[in-house]
PDB file of N, CA and C in Angstrom:
ATOM      1  N   MET T   1      21.754 -40.280 -50.231  1.00 82.00           N
ATOM      2  CA  MET T   1      19.808 -40.747 -49.553  1.00 82.00           C
ATOM      3  C   MET T   1      19.973 -41.526 -48.923  1.00 82.00           C
ATOM      4  N   LEU T   2      19.673 -40.942 -48.018  1.00 87.00           N
ATOM      5  CA  LEU T   2      19.242 -42.620 -46.948  1.00 87.00           C
ATOM      6  C   LEU T   2      18.717 -43.723 -47.727  1.00 87.00           C
ATOM      7  N   LYS T   3      18.970 -44.278 -46.902  1.00 93.00           N
ATOM      8  CA  LYS T   3      18.365 -45.976 -46.972  1.00 93.00           C
ATOM      9  C   LYS T   3      17.890 -46.392 -45.463  1.00 93.00           C
ATOM     10  N   ILE T   4      16.703 -46.577 -45.661  1.00 96.00           N
ATOM     11  CA  ILE T   4      16.209 -46.736 -43.903  1.00 96.00           C
ATOM     12  C   ILE T   4      15.656 -48.443 -44.451  1.00 96.00           C
ATOM     13  N   ASP T   5      15.907 -48.713 -43.393  1.00 96.00           N
ATOM     14  CA  ASP T   5      14.940 -50.400 -43.062  1.00 96.00           C
ATOM     15  C   ASP T   5      14.120 -50.763 -42.617  1.00 96.00           C
ATOM     16  N   CYS T   6      12.436 -50.207 -42.968  1.00 97.00           N
ATOM     17  CA  CYS T   6      11.999 -50.934 -42.569  1.00 97.00           C
ATOM     18  C   CYS T   6      11.607 -51.636 -41.291  1.00 97.00           C
ATOM     19  N   PRO T   7      10.813 -52.008 -40.621  1.00 96.00           N
ATOM     20  CA  PRO T   7      10.435 -53.512 -39.728  1.00 96.00           C
ATOM     21  C   PRO T   7       9.972 -54.337 -40.795  1.00 96.00           C
ATOM     22  N   TRP T   8       9.378 -53.934 -41.576  1.00 95.00           N
ATOM     23  CA  TRP T   8       7.597 -55.211 -42.251  1.00 95.00           C
ATOM     24  C   TRP T   8       8.818 -55.042 -43.739  1.00 95.00           C
ATOM     25  N   CYS T   9       8.848 -54.050 -44.526  1.00 96.00           N
ATOM     26  CA  CYS T   9       9.448 -54.392 -45.337  1.00 96.00           C
ATOM     27  C   CYS T   9      10.639 -54.496 -45.886  1.00 96.00           C
ATOM     28  N   GLY T  10      11.995 -54.201 -45.447  1.00 96.00           N
ATOM     29  CA  GLY T  10      13.651 -53.902 -44.823  1.00 96.00           C
ATOM     30  C   GLY T  10      13.906 -52.787 -45.970  1.00 96.00           C
ATOM     31  N   PRO T  11      14.992 -53.104 -46.703  1.00 96.00           N
ATOM     32  CA  PRO T  11      15.693 -51.602 -46.669  1.00 96.00           C
ATOM     33  C   PRO T  11      15.102 -50.793 -47.716  1.00 96.00           C
ATOM     34  N   ARG T  12      14.162 -50.198 -47.739  1.00 96.00           N
ATOM     35  CA  ARG T  12      14.275 -48.918 -49.192  1.00 96.00           C
ATOM     36  C   ARG T  12      14.924 -47.943 -48.783  1.00 96.00           C
ATOM     37  N   ALA T  13      14.796 -47.170 -49.938  1.00 96.00           N
ATOM     38  CA  ALA T  13      14.715 -45.358 -50.071  1.00 96.00           C
ATOM     39  C   ALA T  13      13.639 -44.457 -48.990  1.00 96.00           C
ATOM     40  N   GLU T  14      14.811 -43.358 -48.979  1.00 95.00           N
ATOM     41  CA  GLU T  14      14.247 -42.077 -47.765  1.00 95.00           C
ATOM     42  C   GLU T  14      13.066 -41.600 -48.624  1.00 95.00           C
ATOM     43  N   VAL T  15      12.481 -41.956 -50.402  1.00 96.00           N
ATOM     44  CA  VAL T  15      11.700 -40.846 -50.162  1.00 96.00           C
ATOM     45  C   VAL T  15      10.362 -41.917 -50.456  1.00 96.00           C
ATOM     46  N   GLU T  16      10.153 -43.103 -49.958  1.00 97.00           N
ATOM     47  CA  GLU T  16       9.137 -44.379 -49.465  1.00 97.00           C
ATOM     48  C   GLU T  16       8.907 -43.320 -47.964  1.00 97.00           C
ATOM     49  N   PHE T  17       8.692 -43.053 -47.434  1.00 97.00           N
ATOM     50  CA  PHE T  17       9.341 -42.591 -46.193  1.00 97.00           C
ATOM     51  C   PHE T  17       8.190 -40.903 -45.621  1.00 97.00           C
ATOM     52  N   CYS T  18       8.363 -41.076 -44.651  1.00 97.00           N
ATOM     53  CA  CYS T  18       8.291 -39.310 -43.928  1.00 97.00           C
ATOM     54  C   CYS T  18       8.438 -39.423 -42.887  1.00 97.00           C
ATOM     55  N   CYS T  19       9.299 -38.579 -41.633  1.00 96.00           N
ATOM     56  CA  CYS T  19       9.821 -38.340 -40.324  1.00 96.00           C
ATOM     57  C   CYS T  19       8.088 -37.604 -40.313  1.00 96.00           C
ATOM     58  N   GLY T  20       8.415 -38.317 -38.908  1.00 96.00           N
ATOM     59  CA  GLY T  20       7.095 -37.511 -37.682  1.00 96.00           C
ATOM     60  C   GLY T  20       7.344 -36.928 -36.874  1.00 96.00           C
ATOM     61  N   GLY T  21       9.125 -36.496 -36.994  1.00 94.00           N
ATOM     62  CA  GLY T  21       9.358 -35.596 -35.839  1.00 94.00           C
ATOM     63  C   GLY T  21       9.521 -36.363 -34.578  1.00 94.00           C
ATOM     64  N   GLU T  22      10.051 -35.884 -33.686  1.00 95.00           N
ATOM     65  CA  GLU T  22      10.277 -36.507 -32.252  1.00 95.00           C
ATOM     66  C   GLU T  22       9.980 -37.901 -31.754  1.00 95.00           C
ATOM     67  N   SER T  23      10.657 -38.573 -31.312  1.00 95.00           N
ATOM     68  CA  SER T  23      10.077 -40.188 -30.856  1.00 95.00           C
ATOM     69  C   SER T  23       9.948 -39.563 -28.909  1.00 95.00           C
ATOM     70  N   HIS T  24       9.059 -40.885 -28.535  1.00 94.00           N
ATOM     71  CA  HIS T  24       9.329 -40.833 -26.991  1.00 94.00           C
ATOM     72  C   HIS T  24       8.605 -39.444 -26.204  1.00 94.00           C
ATOM     73  N   ILE T  25       7.428 -38.587 -26.439  1.00 93.00           N
ATOM     74  CA  ILE T  25       6.907 -38.189 -26.196  1.00 93.00           C
ATOM     75  C   ILE T  25       5.845 -38.236 -25.333  1.00 93.00           C
ATOM     76  N   GLN T  26       5.662 -38.305 -24.190  1.00 91.00           N
ATOM     77  CA  GLN T  26       4.570 -38.290 -23.101  1.00 91.00           C
ATOM     78  C   GLN T  26       4.268 -37.058 -22.505  1.00 91.00           C
ATOM     79  N   ARG T  27       2.596 -37.490 -23.113  1.00 93.00           N
ATOM     80  CA  ARG T  27       1.915 -36.380 -22.943  1.00 93.00           C
ATOM     81  C   ARG T  27       1.367 -36.201 -21.126  1.00 93.00           C
ATOM     82  N   PRO T  28       1.131 -35.340 -21.095  1.00 94.00           N
ATOM     83  CA  PRO T  28       0.762 -34.636 -19.459  1.00 94.00           C
ATOM     84  C   PRO T  28       0.011 -34.618 -18.204  1.00 94.00           C
ATOM     85  N   GLU T  29       0.510 -35.645 -17.442  1.00 92.00           N
ATOM     86  CA  GLU T  29      -0.907 -36.478 -16.847  1.00 92.00           C
ATOM     87  C   GLU T  29      -0.727 -35.686 -15.611  1.00 92.00           C
ATOM     88  N   PRO T  30      -1.875 -36.262 -14.770  1.00 92.00           N
ATOM     89  CA  PRO T  30      -3.622 -35.833 -14.744  1.00 92.00           C
ATOM     90  C   PRO T  30      -4.378 -34.865 -15.752  1.00 92.00           C
ATOM     91  N   PHE T  31      -4.391 -34.598 -16.766  1.00 87.00           N
ATOM     92  CA  PHE T  31      -5.263 -33.666 -17.562  1.00 87.00           C
ATOM     93  C   PHE T  31      -5.227 -32.524 -17.389  1.00 87.00           C
ATOM     94  N   ASP T  32      -6.274 -32.890 -16.286  1.00 92.00           N
ATOM     95  CA  ASP T  32      -6.869 -31.811 -15.676  1.00 92.00           C
ATOM     96  C   ASP T  32      -5.881 -30.798 -13.651  1.00 92.00           C
ATOM     97  N   LYS T  33      -4.686 -31.384 -14.471  1.00 94.00           N
ATOM     98  CA  LYS T  33      -3.920 -30.932 -12.878  1.00 94.00           C
ATOM     99  C   LYS T  33      -2.609 -30.799 -14.184  1.00 94.00           C
ATOM    100  N   VAL T  34      -2.569 -30.082 -15.218  1.00 95.00           N
ATOM    101  CA  VAL T  34      -1.509 -30.260 -15.281  1.00 95.00           C
ATOM    102  C   VAL T  34      -1.948 -28.401 -16.042  1.00 95.00           C
ATOM    103  N   THR T  35      -0.323 -28.016 -16.194  1.00 96.00           N
ATOM    104  CA  THR T  35      -0.814 -26.282 -16.099  1.00 96.00           C
ATOM    105  C   THR T  35       0.061 -25.696 -17.755  1.00 96.00           C
ATOM    106  N   ASP T  36      -0.247 -24.528 -18.256  1.00 96.00           N
ATOM    107  CA  ASP T  36      -0.855 -24.583 -18.939  1.00 96.00           C
ATOM    108  C   ASP T  36       1.095 -24.182 -19.501  1.00 96.00           C
ATOM    109  N   ALA T  37       1.647 -24.168 -18.756  1.00 96.00           N
ATOM    110  CA  ALA T  37       2.898 -23.772 -18.904  1.00 96.00           C
ATOM    111  C   ALA T  37       3.360 -25.812 -19.910  1.00 96.00           C
ATOM    112  N   GLU T  38       2.982 -26.812 -19.303  1.00 95.00           N
ATOM    113  CA  GLU T  38       3.496 -27.959 -19.302  1.00 95.00           C
ATOM    114  C   GLU T  38       3.316 -28.485 -20.570  1.00 95.00           C
ATOM    115  N   TRP T  39       1.582 -28.236 -20.882  1.00 95.00           N
ATOM    116  CA  TRP T  39       0.663 -28.294 -21.891  1.00 95.00           C
ATOM    117  C   TRP T  39       1.927 -27.730 -23.894  1.00 95.00           C
ATOM    118  N   ALA T  40       2.170 -26.060 -22.944  1.00 95.00           N
ATOM    119  CA  ALA T  40       3.272 -25.669 -23.831  1.00 95.00           C
ATOM    120  C   ALA T  40       3.864 -26.326 -24.217  1.00 95.00           C
ATOM    121  N   SER T  41       5.413 -26.341 -23.093  1.00 94.00           N
ATOM    122  CA  SER T  41       6.376 -27.988 -23.803  1.00 94.00           C
ATOM    123  C   SER T  41       5.736 -28.933 -24.077  1.00 94.00           C
ATOM    124  N   TYR T  42       3.925 -29.374 -24.023  1.00 94.00           N
ATOM    125  CA  TYR T  42       4.241 -30.658 -24.798  1.00 94.00           C
ATOM    126  C   TYR T  42       3.972 -30.986 -26.097  1.00 94.00           C
ATOM    127  N   LEU T  43       2.989 -30.098 -26.269  1.00 94.00           N
ATOM    128  CA  LEU T  43       3.114 -29.473 -27.350  1.00 94.00           C
ATOM    129  C   LEU T  43       4.422 -28.715 -29.398  1.00 94.00           C
ATOM    130  N   PHE T  44       5.079 -28.029 -28.347  1.00 95.00           N
ATOM    131  CA  PHE T  44       5.817 -27.480 -29.375  1.00 95.00           C
ATOM    132  C   PHE T  44       6.900 -26.661 -29.133  1.00 95.00           C
ATOM    133  N   TYR T  45       7.116 -28.106 -27.979  1.00 94.00           N
ATOM    134  CA  TYR T  45       8.872 -27.406 -27.929  1.00 94.00           C
ATOM    135  C   TYR T  45       9.136 -29.253 -28.171  1.00 94.00           C
ATOM    136  N   ARG T  46      10.204 -29.438 -28.903  1.00 94.00           N
ATOM    137  CA  ARG T  46      10.655 -30.334 -29.639  1.00 94.00           C
ATOM    138  C   ARG T  46      12.883 -30.492 -28.689  1.00 94.00           C
ATOM    139  N   GLN T  47      12.938 -31.238 -28.953  1.00 90.00           N
ATOM    140  CA  GLN T  47      14.313 -31.374 -28.753  1.00 90.00           C
ATOM    141  C   GLN T  47      14.961 -31.166 -30.513  1.00 90.00           C
ATOM    142  N   ASN T  48      16.250 -30.308 -30.607  1.00 91.00           N
ATOM    143  CA  ASN T  48      17.040 -30.191 -31.875  1.00 91.00           C
ATOM    144  C   ASN T  48      18.765 -31.203 -32.018  1.00 91.00           C
ATOM    145  N   PRO T  49      19.005 -32.116 -31.634  1.00 92.00           N
ATOM    146  CA  PRO T  49      20.319 -32.376 -31.141  1.00 92.00           C
ATOM    147  C   PRO T  49      21.081 -32.436 -32.219  1.00 92.00           C
ATOM    148  N   LYS T  50      22.748 -32.447 -32.177  1.00 94.00           N
ATOM    149  CA  LYS T  50      23.352 -32.188 -32.516  1.00 94.00           C
ATOM    150  C   LYS T  50      24.615 -33.741 -32.471  1.00 94.00           C
ATOM    151  N   GLY T  51      23.421 -34.498 -32.991  1.00 92.00           N
ATOM    152  CA  GLY T  51      24.218 -36.358 -32.272  1.00 92.00           C
ATOM    153  C   GLY T  51      22.731 -37.190 -32.744  1.00 92.00           C
ATOM    154  N   LEU T  52      22.822 -38.183 -32.112  1.00 94.00           N
ATOM    155  CA  LEU T  52      21.722 -39.128 -31.876  1.00 94.00           C
ATOM    156  C   LEU T  52      20.896 -38.452 -31.290  1.00 94.00           C
ATOM    157  N   HIS T  53      19.612 -38.724 -32.292  1.00 95.00           N
ATOM    158  CA  HIS T  53      18.611 -37.871 -31.996  1.00 95.00           C
ATOM    159  C   HIS T  53      16.664 -39.245 -32.131  1.00 95.00           C
ATOM    160  N   PHE T  54      16.234 -39.351 -31.157  1.00 96.00           N
ATOM    161  CA  PHE T  54      14.982 -40.507 -31.497  1.00 96.00           C
ATOM    162  C   PHE T  54      14.123 -40.368 -32.806  1.00 96.00           C
ATOM    163  N   GLU T  55      14.383 -40.197 -33.594  1.00 96.00           N
ATOM    164  CA  GLU T  55      13.061 -39.973 -34.645  1.00 96.00           C
ATOM    165  C   GLU T  55      11.319 -41.092 -34.712  1.00 96.00           C
ATOM    166  N   ARG T  56      10.332 -40.393 -35.015  1.00 97.00           N
ATOM    167  CA  ARG T  56       9.155 -41.486 -35.618  1.00 97.00           C
ATOM    168  C   ARG T  56       8.856 -41.567 -37.244  1.00 97.00           C
ATOM    169  N   TRP T  57       9.131 -42.187 -37.597  1.00 97.00           N
ATOM    170  CA  TRP T  57       8.938 -42.490 -39.245  1.00 97.00           C
ATOM    171  C   TRP T  57       7.620 -43.224 -39.248  1.00 97.00           C
ATOM    172  N   VAL T  58       7.392 -43.498 -40.741  1.00 98.00           N
ATOM    173  CA  VAL T  58       6.259 -44.531 -41.286  1.00 98.00           C
ATOM    174  C   VAL T  58       6.680 -44.296 -42.875  1.00 98.00           C
ATOM    175  N   HIS T  59       5.927 -45.424 -42.875  1.00 98.00           N
ATOM    176  CA  HIS T  59       7.252 -46.210 -44.326  1.00 98.00           C
ATOM    177  C   HIS T  59       5.136 -45.964 -45.037  1.00 98.00           C
ATOM    178  N   LYS T  60       5.495 -43.975 -45.927  1.00 97.00           N
ATOM    179  CA  LYS T  60       4.256 -43.659 -46.390  1.00 97.00           C
ATOM    180  C   LYS T  60       3.894 -44.260 -47.596  1.00 97.00           C
ATOM    181  N   HIS T  61       5.053 -44.445 -48.506  1.00 97.00           N
ATOM    182  CA  HIS T  61       4.658 -45.032 -50.231  1.00 97.00           C
ATOM    183  C   HIS T  61       5.252 -47.112 -50.017  1.00 97.00           C
ATOM    184  N   GLY T  62       4.853 -47.438 -48.607  1.00 96.00           N
ATOM    185  CA  GLY T  62       4.867 -48.720 -48.414  1.00 96.00           C
ATOM    186  C   GLY T  62       3.946 -49.259 -47.635  1.00 96.00           C
ATOM    187  N   CYS T  63       4.553 -49.588 -46.479  1.00 97.00           N
ATOM    188  CA  CYS T  63       3.594 -51.178 -45.425  1.00 97.00           C
ATOM    189  C   CYS T  63       2.111 -50.335 -44.900  1.00 97.00           C
ATOM    190  N   ARG T  64       2.885 -48.461 -44.772  1.00 97.00           N
ATOM    191  CA  ARG T  64       2.293 -47.278 -44.231  1.00 97.00           C
ATOM    192  C   ARG T  64       2.747 -47.940 -42.185  1.00 97.00           C
ATOM    193  N   GLN T  65       3.336 -48.576 -42.130  1.00 98.00           N
ATOM    194  CA  GLN T  65       3.283 -48.647 -40.432  1.00 98.00           C
ATOM    195  C   GLN T  65       4.199 -47.264 -39.966  1.00 98.00           C
ATOM    196  N   TRP T  66       4.205 -46.931 -38.851  1.00 98.00           N
ATOM    197  CA  TRP T  66       4.571 -46.141 -38.399  1.00 98.00           C
ATOM    198  C   TRP T  66       5.869 -47.542 -37.131  1.00 98.00           C
ATOM    199  N   PHE T  67       7.582 -46.888 -36.952  1.00 97.00           N
ATOM    200  CA  PHE T  67       7.967 -47.022 -36.201  1.00 97.00           C
ATOM    201  C   PHE T  67       9.443 -46.033 -35.876  1.00 97.00           C
ATOM    202  N   ASN T  68       9.781 -46.463 -35.007  1.00 97.00           N
ATOM    203  CA  ASN T  68      11.204 -44.893 -34.300  1.00 97.00           C
ATOM    204  C   ASN T  68      12.814 -45.393 -35.483  1.00 97.00           C
ATOM    205  N   VAL T  69      13.255 -44.120 -35.201  1.00 96.00           N
ATOM    206  CA  VAL T  69      14.544 -44.291 -35.941  1.00 96.00           C
ATOM    207  C   VAL T  69      15.459 -43.706 -34.548  1.00 96.00           C
ATOM    208  N   ALA T  70      16.531 -44.259 -34.106  1.00 96.00           N
ATOM    209  CA  ALA T  70      17.630 -43.695 -34.076  1.00 96.00           C
ATOM    210  C   ALA T  70      18.685 -42.865 -35.186  1.00 96.00           C
ATOM    211  N   ARG T  71      19.029 -42.045 -35.505  1.00 95.00           N
ATOM    212  CA  ARG T  71      19.775 -41.295 -36.560  1.00 95.00           C
ATOM    213  C   ARG T  71      20.969 -40.312 -35.026  1.00 95.00           C
ATOM    214  N   ASP T  72      21.995 -40.375 -36.668  1.00 94.00           N
ATOM    215  CA  ASP T  72      22.929 -39.778 -36.240  1.00 94.00           C
ATOM    216  C   ASP T  72      22.596 -38.220 -36.786  1.00 94.00           C
ATOM    217  N   THR T  73      22.082 -37.177 -36.577  1.00 94.00           N
ATOM    218  CA  THR T  73      22.391 -35.740 -37.114  1.00 94.00           C
ATOM    219  C   THR T  73      22.622 -35.257 -38.011  1.00 94.00           C
ATOM    220  N   VAL T  74      24.091 -35.383 -37.440  1.00 94.00           N
ATOM    221  CA  VAL T  74      25.241 -34.883 -38.107  1.00 94.00           C
ATOM    222  C   VAL T  74      25.682 -35.604 -39.644  1.00 94.00           C
ATOM    223  N   THR T  75      26.105 -37.174 -38.875  1.00 94.00           N
ATOM    224  CA  THR T  75      26.094 -38.167 -40.382  1.00 94.00           C
ATOM    225  C   THR T  75      25.067 -38.195 -41.102  1.00 94.00           C
ATOM    226  N   HIS T  76      23.827 -38.112 -40.774  1.00 93.00           N
ATOM    227  CA  HIS T  76      22.299 -38.914 -40.827  1.00 93.00           C
ATOM    228  C   HIS T  76      22.859 -40.627 -41.303  1.00 93.00           C
ATOM    229  N   GLU T  77      23.628 -41.342 -39.910  1.00 94.00           N
ATOM    230  CA  GLU T  77      23.862 -42.056 -39.715  1.00 94.00           C
ATOM    231  C   GLU T  77      22.587 -43.415 -38.693  1.00 94.00           C
ATOM    232  N   ILE T  78      21.838 -44.134 -39.872  1.00 94.00           N
ATOM    233  CA  ILE T  78      20.695 -44.514 -38.982  1.00 94.00           C
ATOM    234  C   ILE T  78      21.740 -45.579 -37.948  1.00 94.00           C
ATOM    235  N   LYS T  79      20.897 -45.443 -36.860  1.00 94.00           N
ATOM    236  CA  LYS T  79      22.225 -46.873 -35.475  1.00 94.00           C
ATOM    237  C   LYS T  79      21.152 -47.155 -35.109  1.00 94.00           C
ATOM    238  N   SER T  80      19.083 -47.179 -35.086  1.00 94.00           N
ATOM    239  CA  SER T  80      18.817 -48.243 -34.445  1.00 94.00           C
ATOM    240  C   SER T  80      17.523 -48.207 -34.908  1.00 94.00           C
ATOM    241  N   VAL T  81      17.122 -49.468 -36.112  1.00 96.00           N
ATOM    242  CA  VAL T  81      15.160 -49.269 -36.229  1.00 96.00           C
ATOM    243  C   VAL T  81      14.260 -49.970 -35.382  1.00 96.00           C
ATOM    244  N   TYR T  82      12.711 -49.282 -34.183  1.00 96.00           N
ATOM    245  CA  TYR T  82      12.806 -49.688 -33.931  1.00 96.00           C
ATOM    246  C   TYR T  82      11.245 -50.117 -33.874  1.00 96.00           C
ATOM    247  N   LEU T  83      10.771 -51.173 -33.172  1.00 96.00           N
ATOM    248  CA  LEU T  83       8.777 -50.962 -33.355  1.00 96.00           C
ATOM    249  C   LEU T  83       8.791 -49.775 -32.388  1.00 96.00           C
ATOM    250  N   MET T  84       6.990 -49.195 -32.043  1.00 94.00           N
ATOM    251  CA  MET T  84       6.390 -48.634 -31.537  1.00 94.00           C
ATOM    252  C   MET T  84       7.136 -48.710 -30.190  1.00 94.00           C
ATOM    253  N   ALA T  85       6.529 -49.942 -30.192  1.00 93.00           N
ATOM    254  CA  ALA T  85       5.930 -50.627 -28.900  1.00 93.00           C
ATOM    255  C   ALA T  85       7.108 -50.762 -27.989  1.00 93.00           C
ATOM    256  N   ASP T  86       8.384 -51.158 -28.934  1.00 93.00           N
ATOM    257  CA  ASP T  86       9.812 -51.514 -27.747  1.00 93.00           C
ATOM    258  C   ASP T  86      10.437 -49.759 -27.345  1.00 93.00           C
ATOM    259  N   PRO T  87      11.522 -50.142 -26.325  1.00 92.00           N
ATOM    260  CA  PRO T  87      11.659 -48.876 -25.586  1.00 92.00           C
ATOM    261  C   PRO T  87      13.150 -49.152 -26.203  1.00 92.00           C
ATOM    262  N   LYS T  88      13.454 -47.046 -25.053  1.00 91.00           N
ATOM    263  CA  LYS T  88      14.688 -46.531 -26.481  1.00 91.00           C
ATOM    264  C   LYS T  88      15.421 -47.587 -25.879  1.00 91.00           C
ATOM    265  N   PRO T  89      16.155 -47.500 -27.554  1.00 90.00           N
ATOM    266  CA  PRO T  89      17.880 -48.212 -27.478  1.00 90.00           C
ATOM    267  C   PRO T  89      18.462 -47.457 -26.283  1.00 90.00           C
ATOM    268  N   ASP T  90      19.848 -48.594 -25.728  1.00 88.00           N
ATOM    269  CA  ASP T  90      20.637 -47.535 -25.092  1.00 88.00           C
ATOM    270  C   ASP T  90      21.809 -46.755 -25.874  1.00 88.00           C
ATOM    271  N   VAL T  91      21.852 -45.268 -25.395  1.00 81.00           N
ATOM    272  CA  VAL T  91      22.147 -44.431 -25.820  1.00 81.00           C
ATOM    273  C   VAL T  91      23.980 -44.448 -25.097  1.00 81.00           C
ATOM    274  N   GLN T  92      24.327 -45.622 -24.272  1.00 82.00           N
ATOM    275  CA  GLN T  92      26.080 -46.122 -24.626  1.00 82.00           C
ATOM    276  C   GLN T  92      26.212 -47.019 -25.866  1.00 82.00           C
ATOM    277  N   LYS T  93      25.391 -48.097 -26.211  1.00 81.00           N
ATOM    278  CA  LYS T  93      25.275 -48.682 -26.845  1.00 81.00           C
ATOM    279  C   LYS T  93      25.590 -48.034 -28.677  1.00 81.00           C
ATOM    280  N   LEU T  94      24.883 -47.073 -28.321  1.00 80.00           N
ATOM    281  CA  LEU T  94      24.581 -46.301 -29.853  1.00 80.00           C
ATOM    282  C   LEU T  94      25.960 -45.990 -30.250  1.00 80.00           C
ATOM    283  N   THR T  95      25.987 -45.171 -29.321  1.00 75.00           N
ATOM    284  CA  THR T  95      27.128 -43.690 -29.537  1.00 75.00           C
ATOM    285  C   THR T  95      28.782 -44.076 -28.695  1.00 75.00           C
ATOM    286  N   PRO T  96      29.504 -43.835 -29.965  1.00 70.00           N
ATOM    287  CA  PRO T  96      30.955 -44.361 -29.208  1.00 70.00           C
ATOM    288  C   PRO T  96      31.806 -43.656 -27.661  1.00 70.00           C
ATOM    289  N   THR T  97      30.613 -42.934 -27.451  1.00 67.00           N
ATOM    290  CA  THR T  97      30.958 -41.155 -26.543  1.00 67.00           C
ATOM    291  C   THR T  97      30.207 -41.844 -25.634  1.00 67.00           C
ATOM    292  N   GLY T  98      28.834 -42.646 -25.538  1.00 59.00           N
ATOM    293  CA  GLY T  98      28.210 -42.529 -24.559  1.00 59.00           C
ATOM    294  C   GLY T  98      27.752 -41.439 -23.981  1.00 59.00           C
ATOM    295  N   LYS T  99      27.412 -41.192 -24.885  1.00 61.00           N
ATOM    296  CA  LYS T  99      26.287 -39.682 -24.446  1.00 61.00           C
ATOM    297  C   LYS T  99      25.461 -39.254 -26.281  1.00 61.00           C
ATOM    298  N   GLN T 100      25.242 -38.429 -24.943  1.00 59.00           N
ATOM    299  CA  GLN T 100      24.396 -37.197 -26.381  1.00 59.00           C
ATOM    300  C   GLN T 100      24.269 -35.804 -26.548  1.00 59.00           C
ATOM    301  N   LYS T 101      25.011 -35.636 -27.801  1.00 54.00           N
ATOM    302  CA  LYS T 101      25.577 -34.088 -27.403  1.00 54.00           C
ATOM    303  C   LYS T 101      24.509 -32.879 -27.123  1.00 54.00           C
ATOM    304  N   GLU T 102      25.014 -31.464 -27.250  1.00 52.00           N
ATOM    305  CA  GLU T 102      24.184 -31.014 -26.698  1.00 52.00           C
ATOM    306  C   GLU T 102      23.033 -30.695 -27.409  1.00 52.00           C
ATOM    307  N   THR T 103      22.190 -30.382 -27.005  1.00 53.00           N
ATOM    308  CA  THR T 103      20.715 -29.825 -27.314  1.00 53.00           C
ATOM    309  C   THR T 103      20.373 -28.294 -27.406  1.00 53.00           C
ATOM    310  N   ASN T 104      19.841 -27.710 -28.960  1.00 51.00           N
ATOM    311  CA  ASN T 104      18.776 -27.233 -29.179  1.00 51.00           C
ATOM    312  C   ASN T 104      17.810 -27.072 -29.287  1.00 51.00           C
ATOM    313  N   LYS T 105      17.194 -25.743 -27.738  1.00 50.00           N
ATOM    314  CA  LYS T 105      16.015 -25.730 -27.666  1.00 50.00           C
ATOM    315  C   LYS T 105      15.166 -24.349 -28.542  1.00 50.00           C
TER     316      LYS T 105
END
């Protein structure tokens, strides 16, 4: 079981949280000039990396706040927990090689 360090409540068991999927997804703009392929990519296609992955989580059975998590999908090790408004952490500092592993779409 994962232990997730909620930025507001501190470390809690995984069962108190719910994963909201990939984080840092940007809506394509301007909306009237976006192609169907760009909308489809925004709505349906997500990264599925073997290694470091940036995800949104909510403390569903706690403070109900959303936050971001950088997690290794192979080891389930949580590398970083940060607020929704914070920028994505530097990959160089989170992985030994400084590279994200291949992505399966």
